[in-house]
Amino acid sequence: MPADETVIFDQPCPIRDVLDRIGDQWSLLVLEALSHGTLRYSDLMRGIGDISKQMLAKTLRRLEMDGFVTRKVFAEVPPRVEYSLSPLGRSFMQQVQGMIAWADANHRDIVLNRRAYEQG
Amino acid sequence: MPADETVIFDQPCPIRDVLDRIGDQWSLLVLEALSHGTLRYSDLMRGIGDISKQMLAKTLRRLEMDGFVTRKVFAEVPPRVEYSLSPLGRSFMQQVQGMIAWADANHRDIVLNRRAYEQG
DNA sequence: GCCTGATGGTCGTGTTTTTAGACCATGTCG
DNA sequence: CGACATGGTCTAAAAACACGACCATCAGGC
């Protein structure tokens, strides 16, 4: 067992690259919201509740850039912009569903662990 | 910021609660590293590469608190501390594996999308 | 005509989070 | 003695983020 496995994440590492985009506190939440259907910018603001305008815009731009989300602008007044999951995004969310189901099933244990830790 | 104004995500929302802990740039990376086996603090530093000591400590503490990770301290000098996935953590990582495999399979498309976005 | 409201953001500023680096205790090796 | 290794913590500086103001535009009420 030579120690050549110390560097776990290689430079062009897909896991690292995708996780860096996903692991930013908001991306998964936005994708989850969109997985229920197309939403406008203000719908996402209201739905998520505690995201700032700036971060929502930034998160959406990145998700659009990576091809997870589709942005459709309507030339109306007041302006209307609709966001929805692309096929790639839907495909990704199928994977995430497993995680969400797991969270649902194990949330109780986690909360219990947290409480126990705080008291021990 | 009002911490309980979510509309889509209800108050005792498992998805939101777990995602908030997981979606923090480092947790998934640490869990991924530990999924290959037990590691010491310094192994994790080297393996992940660009995490700061403070964030690694903080991330590990939270992961331990939630019960994903087990911390074993050996009374030696210099001190030795081993981190490993708990059964709960392993169970969670089974779900994450799907995401990782997906990332592996779709990384190419994502990079292509990014490039296309930057040019158009 | 004028004021108000709605939309999808951007901008500037102040607050929070993260980083980089020094530092600590302690025993081993040279 | 003096350097080295470990697992952190503490502090000051940098980066990320939140909050409110603001923009253009048109519809509807007055």
mmCIF file of C-alpha atoms (C1' of nucleotides) in Angstrom:
data_model
loop_
_atom_site.group_PDB
_atom_site.id
_atom_site.type_symbol
_atom_site.label_atom_id
_atom_site.label_comp_id
_atom_site.label_asym_id
_atom_site.label_seq_id
_atom_site.Cartn_x
_atom_site.Cartn_y
_atom_site.Cartn_z
ATOM 1 C CA MET A 1 0.000 0.000 0.000
ATOM 2 C CA PRO A 2 2.256 2.780 -1.199
ATOM 3 C CA ALA A 3 1.185 6.232 -0.219
ATOM 4 C CA ASP A 4 0.356 7.311 -3.740
ATOM 5 C CA GLU A 5 -3.322 7.525 -2.853
ATOM 6 C CA THR A 6 -2.839 10.474 -0.565
ATOM 7 C CA VAL A 7 -3.977 12.865 -3.243
ATOM 8 C CA ILE A 8 -7.531 11.724 -3.562
ATOM 9 C CA PHE A 9 -8.765 14.382 -5.892
ATOM 10 C CA ASP A 10 -6.851 14.599 -9.120
ATOM 11 C CA GLN A 11 -6.599 17.830 -10.959
ATOM 12 C CA PRO A 12 -9.233 17.301 -13.666
ATOM 13 C CA CYS A 13 -11.500 15.575 -11.156
ATOM 14 C CA PRO A 14 -15.156 15.443 -12.224
ATOM 15 C CA ILE A 15 -16.382 14.769 -8.707
ATOM 16 C CA ARG A 16 -14.573 17.760 -7.356
ATOM 17 C CA ASP A 17 -15.669 19.964 -10.210
ATOM 18 C CA VAL A 18 -19.363 19.121 -9.942
ATOM 19 C CA LEU A 19 -19.364 19.108 -6.151
ATOM 20 C CA ASP A 20 -17.812 22.549 -6.087
ATOM 21 C CA ARG A 21 -20.731 23.904 -8.076
ATOM 22 C CA ILE A 22 -23.377 21.993 -6.191
ATOM 23 C CA GLY A 23 -22.015 22.441 -2.695
ATOM 24 C CA ASP A 24 -22.742 26.109 -2.301
ATOM 25 C CA GLN A 25 -25.698 26.236 0.037
ATOM 26 C CA TRP A 26 -28.188 27.363 -2.607
ATOM 27 C CA SER A 27 -27.800 25.365 -5.824
ATOM 28 C CA LEU A 28 -29.447 22.203 -4.554
ATOM 29 C CA LEU A 29 -32.265 24.207 -3.002
ATOM 30 C CA VAL A 30 -32.903 26.034 -6.270
ATOM 31 C CA LEU A 31 -32.789 22.815 -8.282
ATOM 32 C CA GLU A 32 -35.150 21.162 -5.826
ATOM 33 C CA ALA A 33 -37.598 24.035 -6.172
ATOM 34 C CA LEU A 34 -37.427 23.849 -9.962
ATOM 35 C CA SER A 35 -37.896 20.097 -9.950
ATOM 36 C CA HIS A 36 -41.571 20.727 -9.206
ATOM 37 C CA GLY A 37 -41.967 22.796 -12.351
ATOM 38 C CA THR A 38 -41.128 26.048 -14.092
ATOM 39 C CA LEU A 39 -40.799 29.073 -11.854
ATOM 40 C CA ARG A 40 -40.162 32.782 -12.249
ATOM 41 C CA TYR A 41 -37.434 34.666 -10.477
ATOM 42 C CA SER A 42 -39.792 36.083 -7.888
ATOM 43 C CA ASP A 43 -41.385 32.690 -7.336
ATOM 44 C CA LEU A 44 -37.980 31.309 -6.448
ATOM 45 C CA MET A 45 -37.338 34.209 -4.088
ATOM 46 C CA ARG A 46 -40.600 33.608 -2.287
ATOM 47 C CA GLY A 47 -40.298 29.835 -2.365
ATOM 48 C CA ILE A 48 -36.825 29.628 -0.929
ATOM 49 C CA GLY A 49 -37.515 32.492 1.420
ATOM 50 C CA ASP A 50 -34.136 33.374 2.836
ATOM 51 C CA ILE A 51 -31.988 33.750 -0.259
ATOM 52 C CA SER A 52 -30.860 37.221 -1.300
ATOM 53 C CA LYS A 53 -31.541 38.617 -4.762
ATOM 54 C CA GLN A 54 -27.857 38.678 -5.508
ATOM 55 C CA MET A 55 -27.256 35.078 -4.574
ATOM 56 C CA LEU A 56 -30.317 33.860 -6.413
ATOM 57 C CA ALA A 57 -29.171 35.640 -9.560
ATOM 58 C CA LYS A 58 -25.658 34.303 -9.203
ATOM 59 C CA THR A 59 -26.818 30.761 -8.473
ATOM 60 C CA LEU A 60 -29.196 30.779 -11.423
ATOM 61 C CA ARG A 61 -26.527 32.125 -13.752
ATOM 62 C CA ARG A 62 -24.154 29.361 -12.737
ATOM 63 C CA LEU A 63 -26.781 26.672 -13.058
ATOM 64 C CA GLU A 64 -27.681 28.040 -16.479
ATOM 65 C CA MET A 65 -24.034 28.196 -17.478
ATOM 66 C CA ASP A 66 -23.492 24.562 -16.539
ATOM 67 C CA GLY A 67 -26.631 23.583 -18.393
ATOM 68 C CA PHE A 68 -28.760 22.459 -15.452
ATOM 69 C CA VAL A 69 -31.322 25.203 -15.892
ATOM 70 C CA THR A 70 -32.990 26.880 -18.850
ATOM 71 C CA ARG A 71 -33.764 30.600 -18.823
ATOM 72 C CA LYS A 72 -36.567 31.970 -20.947
ATOM 73 C CA VAL A 73 -37.094 35.713 -21.239
ATOM 74 C CA PHE A 74 -40.406 37.147 -22.415
ATOM 75 C CA ALA A 75 -40.433 40.599 -23.969
ATOM 76 C CA GLU A 76 -43.193 41.928 -21.775
ATOM 77 C CA VAL A 77 -43.681 44.701 -19.297
ATOM 78 C CA PRO A 78 -43.148 44.112 -16.509
ATOM 79 C CA PRO A 79 -40.485 41.654 -17.672
ATOM 80 C CA ARG A 80 -41.066 37.946 -17.221
ATOM 81 C CA VAL A 81 -38.309 35.367 -16.907
ATOM 82 C CA GLU A 82 -39.019 31.695 -16.496
ATOM 83 C CA TYR A 83 -36.588 29.171 -15.142
ATOM 84 C CA SER A 84 -36.912 25.450 -15.591
ATOM 85 C CA LEU A 85 -34.834 22.309 -15.375
ATOM 86 C CA SER A 86 -33.076 21.244 -18.562
ATOM 87 C CA PRO A 87 -32.898 17.548 -19.452
ATOM 88 C CA LEU A 88 -29.444 17.507 -17.864
ATOM 89 C CA GLY A 89 -30.857 19.087 -14.735
ATOM 90 C CA ARG A 90 -33.688 16.601 -14.571
ATOM 91 C CA SER A 91 -31.247 13.754 -15.028
ATOM 92 C CA PHE A 92 -29.163 15.130 -12.177
ATOM 93 C CA MET A 93 -32.156 15.555 -9.928
ATOM 94 C CA GLN A 94 -32.996 11.888 -10.339
ATOM 95 C CA GLN A 95 -29.761 11.195 -8.511
ATOM 96 C CA VAL A 96 -30.463 13.817 -5.912
ATOM 97 C CA GLN A 97 -33.863 12.296 -5.233
ATOM 98 C CA GLY A 98 -32.101 9.413 -3.524
ATOM 99 C CA MET A 99 -30.364 11.844 -1.224
ATOM 100 C CA ILE A 100 -33.584 13.672 -0.496
ATOM 101 C CA ALA A 101 -35.404 10.454 0.304
ATOM 102 C CA TRP A 102 -32.532 9.488 2.569
ATOM 103 C CA ALA A 103 -32.721 12.844 4.317
ATOM 104 C CA ASP A 104 -36.411 12.326 4.831
ATOM 105 C CA ALA A 105 -35.886 8.882 6.302
ATOM 106 C CA ASN A 106 -32.923 9.711 8.522
ATOM 107 C CA HIS A 107 -33.683 13.214 9.644
ATOM 108 C CA ARG A 108 -34.953 12.027 13.015
ATOM 109 C CA ASP A 109 -31.719 10.190 13.784
ATOM 110 C CA ILE A 110 -29.631 13.186 12.816
ATOM 111 C CA VAL A 111 -31.567 15.522 15.060
ATOM 112 C CA LEU A 112 -31.201 13.016 17.875
ATOM 113 C CA ASN A 113 -27.462 12.748 17.284
ATOM 114 C CA ARG A 114 -27.175 16.515 17.375
ATOM 115 C CA ARG A 115 -28.992 16.744 20.670
ATOM 116 C CA ALA A 116 -26.934 13.955 22.192
ATOM 117 C CA TYR A 117 -23.725 15.634 21.071
ATOM 118 C CA GLU A 118 -24.703 18.942 22.601
ATOM 119 C CA GLN A 119 -25.390 17.310 25.938
ATOM 120 C CA GLY A 120 -22.323 15.058 25.967
ATOM 121 C CA MET B 1 -32.115 37.379 8.534
ATOM 122 C CA PRO B 2 -35.342 35.694 9.551
ATOM 123 C CA ALA B 3 -34.418 32.050 9.734
ATOM 124 C CA ASP B 4 -37.906 30.669 9.474
ATOM 125 C CA GLU B 5 -39.713 32.279 6.588
ATOM 126 C CA THR B 6 -39.565 29.448 4.098
ATOM 127 C CA VAL B 7 -42.672 28.811 2.078
ATOM 128 C CA ILE B 8 -41.830 25.802 -0.059
ATOM 129 C CA PHE B 9 -39.735 24.286 2.667
ATOM 130 C CA ASP B 10 -41.785 23.769 5.761
ATOM 131 C CA GLN B 11 -40.589 24.323 9.226
ATOM 132 C CA PRO B 12 -39.455 20.837 10.226
ATOM 133 C CA CYS B 13 -38.247 20.222 6.689
ATOM 134 C CA PRO B 14 -35.783 17.331 6.534
ATOM 135 C CA ILE B 15 -34.622 18.187 3.039
ATOM 136 C CA ARG B 16 -33.757 21.723 3.967
ATOM 137 C CA ASP B 17 -32.162 20.715 7.233
ATOM 138 C CA VAL B 18 -29.923 18.043 5.772
ATOM 139 C CA LEU B 19 -29.103 20.041 2.663
ATOM 140 C CA ASP B 20 -28.038 22.975 4.793
ATOM 141 C CA ARG B 21 -25.482 20.810 6.521
ATOM 142 C CA ILE B 22 -24.324 19.007 3.428
ATOM 143 C CA GLY B 23 -24.322 21.888 0.988
ATOM 144 C CA ASP B 24 -21.390 23.772 2.415
ATOM 145 C CA GLN B 25 -18.566 23.293 -0.041
ATOM 146 C CA TRP B 26 -16.579 20.924 2.167
ATOM 147 C CA SER B 27 -18.814 18.339 3.828
ATOM 148 C CA LEU B 28 -19.360 16.198 0.755
ATOM 149 C CA LEU B 29 -15.675 16.354 -0.088
ATOM 150 C CA VAL B 30 -14.713 15.210 3.397
ATOM 151 C CA LEU B 31 -17.281 12.420 3.363
ATOM 152 C CA GLU B 32 -16.080 11.304 -0.047
ATOM 153 C CA ALA B 33 -12.513 11.154 1.197
ATOM 154 C CA LEU B 34 -13.542 9.140 4.238
ATOM 155 C CA SER B 35 -15.599 6.754 2.137
ATOM 156 C CA HIS B 36 -12.323 5.179 1.025
ATOM 157 C CA GLY B 37 -11.377 4.389 4.593
ATOM 158 C CA THR B 38 -10.258 5.796 7.914
ATOM 159 C CA LEU B 39 -8.074 8.899 7.735
ATOM 160 C CA ARG B 40 -6.244 11.146 10.148
ATOM 161 C CA TYR B 41 -6.689 14.889 10.317
ATOM 162 C CA SER B 42 -3.503 15.550 8.383
ATOM 163 C CA ASP B 43 -4.418 12.927 5.780
ATOM 164 C CA LEU B 44 -7.617 14.803 5.115
ATOM 165 C CA MET B 45 -5.712 18.074 4.834
ATOM 166 C CA ARG B 46 -3.371 16.604 2.267
ATOM 167 C CA GLY B 47 -6.041 14.644 0.442
ATOM 168 C CA ILE B 48 -8.419 17.537 -0.033
ATOM 169 C CA GLY B 49 -5.579 19.935 -0.612
ATOM 170 C CA ASP B 50 -7.191 23.350 -0.514
ATOM 171 C CA ILE B 51 -9.174 23.287 2.703
ATOM 172 C CA SER B 52 -8.021 25.402 5.621
ATOM 173 C CA LYS B 53 -7.296 23.856 9.011
ATOM 174 C CA GLN B 54 -10.115 25.776 10.597
ATOM 175 C CA MET B 55 -12.712 24.726 8.062
ATOM 176 C CA LEU B 56 -11.611 21.122 8.202
ATOM 177 C CA ALA B 57 -11.951 21.133 11.985
ATOM 178 C CA LYS B 58 -15.322 22.849 11.801
ATOM 179 C CA THR B 59 -16.619 20.542 9.081
ATOM 180 C CA LEU B 60 -15.476 17.449 10.951
ATOM 181 C CA ARG B 61 -17.067 18.657 14.162
ATOM 182 C CA ARG B 62 -20.381 19.184 12.432
ATOM 183 C CA LEU B 63 -20.205 15.864 10.665
ATOM 184 C CA GLU B 64 -19.412 14.203 13.965
ATOM 185 C CA MET B 65 -22.192 16.065 15.705
ATOM 186 C CA ASP B 66 -24.744 14.910 13.139
ATOM 187 C CA GLY B 67 -23.454 11.362 13.438
ATOM 188 C CA PHE B 68 -21.971 10.958 9.962
ATOM 189 C CA VAL B 69 -18.418 10.620 11.185
ATOM 190 C CA THR B 70 -16.704 8.920 14.113
ATOM 191 C CA ARG B 71 -13.745 10.506 15.862
ATOM 192 C CA LYS B 72 -11.217 8.346 17.669
ATOM 193 C CA VAL B 73 -8.452 9.941 19.746
ATOM 194 C CA PHE B 74 -5.331 7.996 20.700
ATOM 195 C CA ALA B 75 -3.413 9.079 23.775
ATOM 196 C CA GLU B 76 -0.059 9.227 22.030
ATOM 197 C CA VAL B 77 2.590 11.798 21.369
ATOM 198 C CA PRO B 78 2.374 13.316 18.893
ATOM 199 C CA PRO B 79 -1.394 13.014 19.152
ATOM 200 C CA ARG B 80 -3.271 10.813 16.723
ATOM 201 C CA VAL B 81 -6.902 11.298 15.755
ATOM 202 C CA GLU B 82 -8.654 9.015 13.318
ATOM 203 C CA TYR B 83 -11.803 9.898 11.440
ATOM 204 C CA SER B 84 -14.058 7.373 9.789
ATOM 205 C CA LEU B 85 -17.576 7.063 8.440
ATOM 206 C CA SER B 86 -20.206 5.873 10.897
ATOM 207 C CA PRO B 87 -22.893 3.448 9.719
ATOM 208 C CA LEU B 88 -25.132 6.460 9.168
ATOM 209 C CA GLY B 89 -22.418 8.118 7.125
ATOM 210 C CA ARG B 90 -21.878 5.000 5.043
ATOM 211 C CA SER B 91 -25.604 4.726 4.469
ATOM 212 C CA PHE B 92 -25.667 8.343 3.303
ATOM 213 C CA MET B 93 -22.698 7.870 1.037
ATOM 214 C CA GLN B 94 -24.513 5.072 -0.764
ATOM 215 C CA GLN B 95 -26.957 7.711 -1.934
ATOM 216 C CA VAL B 96 -24.198 10.118 -2.796
ATOM 217 C CA GLN B 97 -22.504 7.468 -4.920
ATOM 218 C CA GLY B 98 -25.244 7.923 -7.487
ATOM 219 C CA MET B 99 -24.451 11.604 -7.676
ATOM 220 C CA ILE B 100 -20.756 10.932 -7.968
ATOM 221 C CA ALA B 101 -21.271 8.432 -10.759
ATOM 222 C CA TRP B 102 -23.504 10.945 -12.473
ATOM 223 C CA ALA B 103 -20.852 13.620 -12.152
ATOM 224 C CA ASP B 104 -18.325 11.271 -13.663
ATOM 225 C CA ALA B 105 -20.576 10.465 -16.594
ATOM 226 C CA ASN B 106 -21.771 14.004 -17.296
ATOM 227 C CA HIS B 107 -18.725 16.064 -16.497
ATOM 228 C CA ARG B 108 -17.789 16.370 -20.141
ATOM 229 C CA ASP B 109 -21.170 17.818 -21.090
ATOM 230 C CA ILE B 110 -21.026 20.306 -18.243
ATOM 231 C CA VAL B 111 -17.618 21.566 -19.249
ATOM 232 C CA LEU B 112 -18.859 21.899 -22.822
ATOM 233 C CA ASN B 113 -21.919 23.834 -21.675
ATOM 234 C CA ARG B 114 -19.716 26.159 -19.682
ATOM 235 C CA ARG B 115 -17.500 26.864 -22.651
ATOM 236 C CA ALA B 116 -20.458 27.445 -24.925
ATOM 237 C CA TYR B 117 -22.004 29.846 -22.417
ATOM 238 C CA GLU B 118 -18.833 31.858 -22.142
ATOM 239 C CA GLN B 119 -18.654 32.281 -25.901
ATOM 240 C CA GLY B 120 -22.286 32.987 -26.613
ATOM 241 C "C1'" DG C 1 -50.951 63.794 -16.180
ATOM 242 C "C1'" DC C 2 -49.306 61.799 -11.940
ATOM 243 C "C1'" DC C 3 -48.539 58.503 -8.496
ATOM 244 C "C1'" DT C 4 -48.155 53.599 -7.261
ATOM 245 C "C1'" DG C 5 -46.994 48.945 -8.054
ATOM 246 C "C1'" DA C 6 -44.875 44.979 -10.340
ATOM 247 C "C1'" DT C 7 -40.568 42.627 -12.466
ATOM 248 C "C1'" DG C 8 -35.808 41.119 -12.825
ATOM 249 C "C1'" DG C 9 -32.183 42.307 -11.854
ATOM 250 C "C1'" DT C 10 -27.510 45.500 -10.656
ATOM 251 C "C1'" DC C 11 -24.768 48.417 -7.492
ATOM 252 C "C1'" DG C 12 -22.705 50.059 -3.186
ATOM 253 C "C1'" DT C 13 -21.861 49.378 1.471
ATOM 254 C "C1'" DG C 14 -21.570 47.041 5.676
ATOM 255 C "C1'" DT C 15 -21.597 42.527 7.984
ATOM 256 C "C1'" DT C 16 -20.416 37.715 8.209
ATOM 257 C "C1'" DT C 17 -17.596 33.825 6.772
ATOM 258 C "C1'" DT C 18 -13.278 31.832 5.282
ATOM 259 C "C1'" DT C 19 -8.351 31.962 4.748
ATOM 260 C "C1'" DA C 20 -3.469 32.157 5.743
ATOM 261 C "C1'" DG C 21 -0.277 31.979 9.139
ATOM 262 C "C1'" DA C 22 1.594 32.188 13.763
ATOM 263 C "C1'" DC C 23 1.364 29.708 17.879
ATOM 264 C "C1'" DC C 24 0.847 25.800 21.605
ATOM 265 C "C1'" DA C 25 1.982 21.488 24.315
ATOM 266 C "C1'" DT C 26 4.652 17.433 24.262
ATOM 267 C "C1'" DG C 27 7.530 13.708 23.556
ATOM 268 C "C1'" DT C 28 11.084 11.549 20.058
ATOM 269 C "C1'" DC C 29 15.254 11.665 17.466
ATOM 270 C "C1'" DG C 30 19.846 13.290 16.481
ATOM 271 C "C1'" DC D 1 19.960 21.426 22.962
ATOM 272 C "C1'" DG D 2 17.094 22.136 18.834
ATOM 273 C "C1'" DA D 3 14.378 20.570 15.085
ATOM 274 C "C1'" DC D 4 10.251 17.867 13.884
ATOM 275 C "C1'" DA D 5 5.589 16.017 13.983
ATOM 276 C "C1'" DT D 6 0.435 16.302 15.338
ATOM 277 C "C1'" DG D 7 -4.091 18.319 15.920
ATOM 278 C "C1'" DG D 8 -5.820 21.984 16.674
ATOM 279 C "C1'" DT D 9 -6.833 27.182 18.185
ATOM 280 C "C1'" DC D 10 -6.402 32.303 17.690
ATOM 281 C "C1'" DT D 11 -5.972 36.535 15.025
ATOM 282 C "C1'" DA D 12 -5.927 39.655 11.332
ATOM 283 C "C1'" DA D 13 -6.795 40.182 6.572
ATOM 284 C "C1'" DA D 14 -9.438 38.764 2.403
ATOM 285 C "C1'" DA D 15 -13.439 37.071 0.260
ATOM 286 C "C1'" DA D 16 -18.296 36.139 0.166
ATOM 287 C "C1'" DC D 17 -22.653 37.606 1.260
ATOM 288 C "C1'" DA D 18 -27.009 40.364 2.804
ATOM 289 C "C1'" DC D 19 -29.725 44.412 2.648
ATOM 290 C "C1'" DG D 20 -31.534 48.309 0.797
ATOM 291 C "C1'" DA D 21 -31.488 51.684 -2.938
ATOM 292 C "C1'" DC D 22 -32.046 52.134 -7.619
ATOM 293 C "C1'" DC D 23 -33.290 51.435 -12.850
ATOM 294 C "C1'" DA D 24 -36.502 51.126 -16.993
ATOM 295 C "C1'" DT D 25 -41.117 50.410 -18.346
ATOM 296 C "C1'" DC D 26 -45.889 50.180 -18.661
ATOM 297 C "C1'" DA D 27 -50.783 49.356 -16.492
ATOM 298 C "C1'" DG D 28 -54.228 51.022 -13.682
ATOM 299 C "C1'" DG D 29 -56.287 54.255 -10.297
ATOM 300 C "C1'" DC D 30 -57.154 59.118 -9.410
#
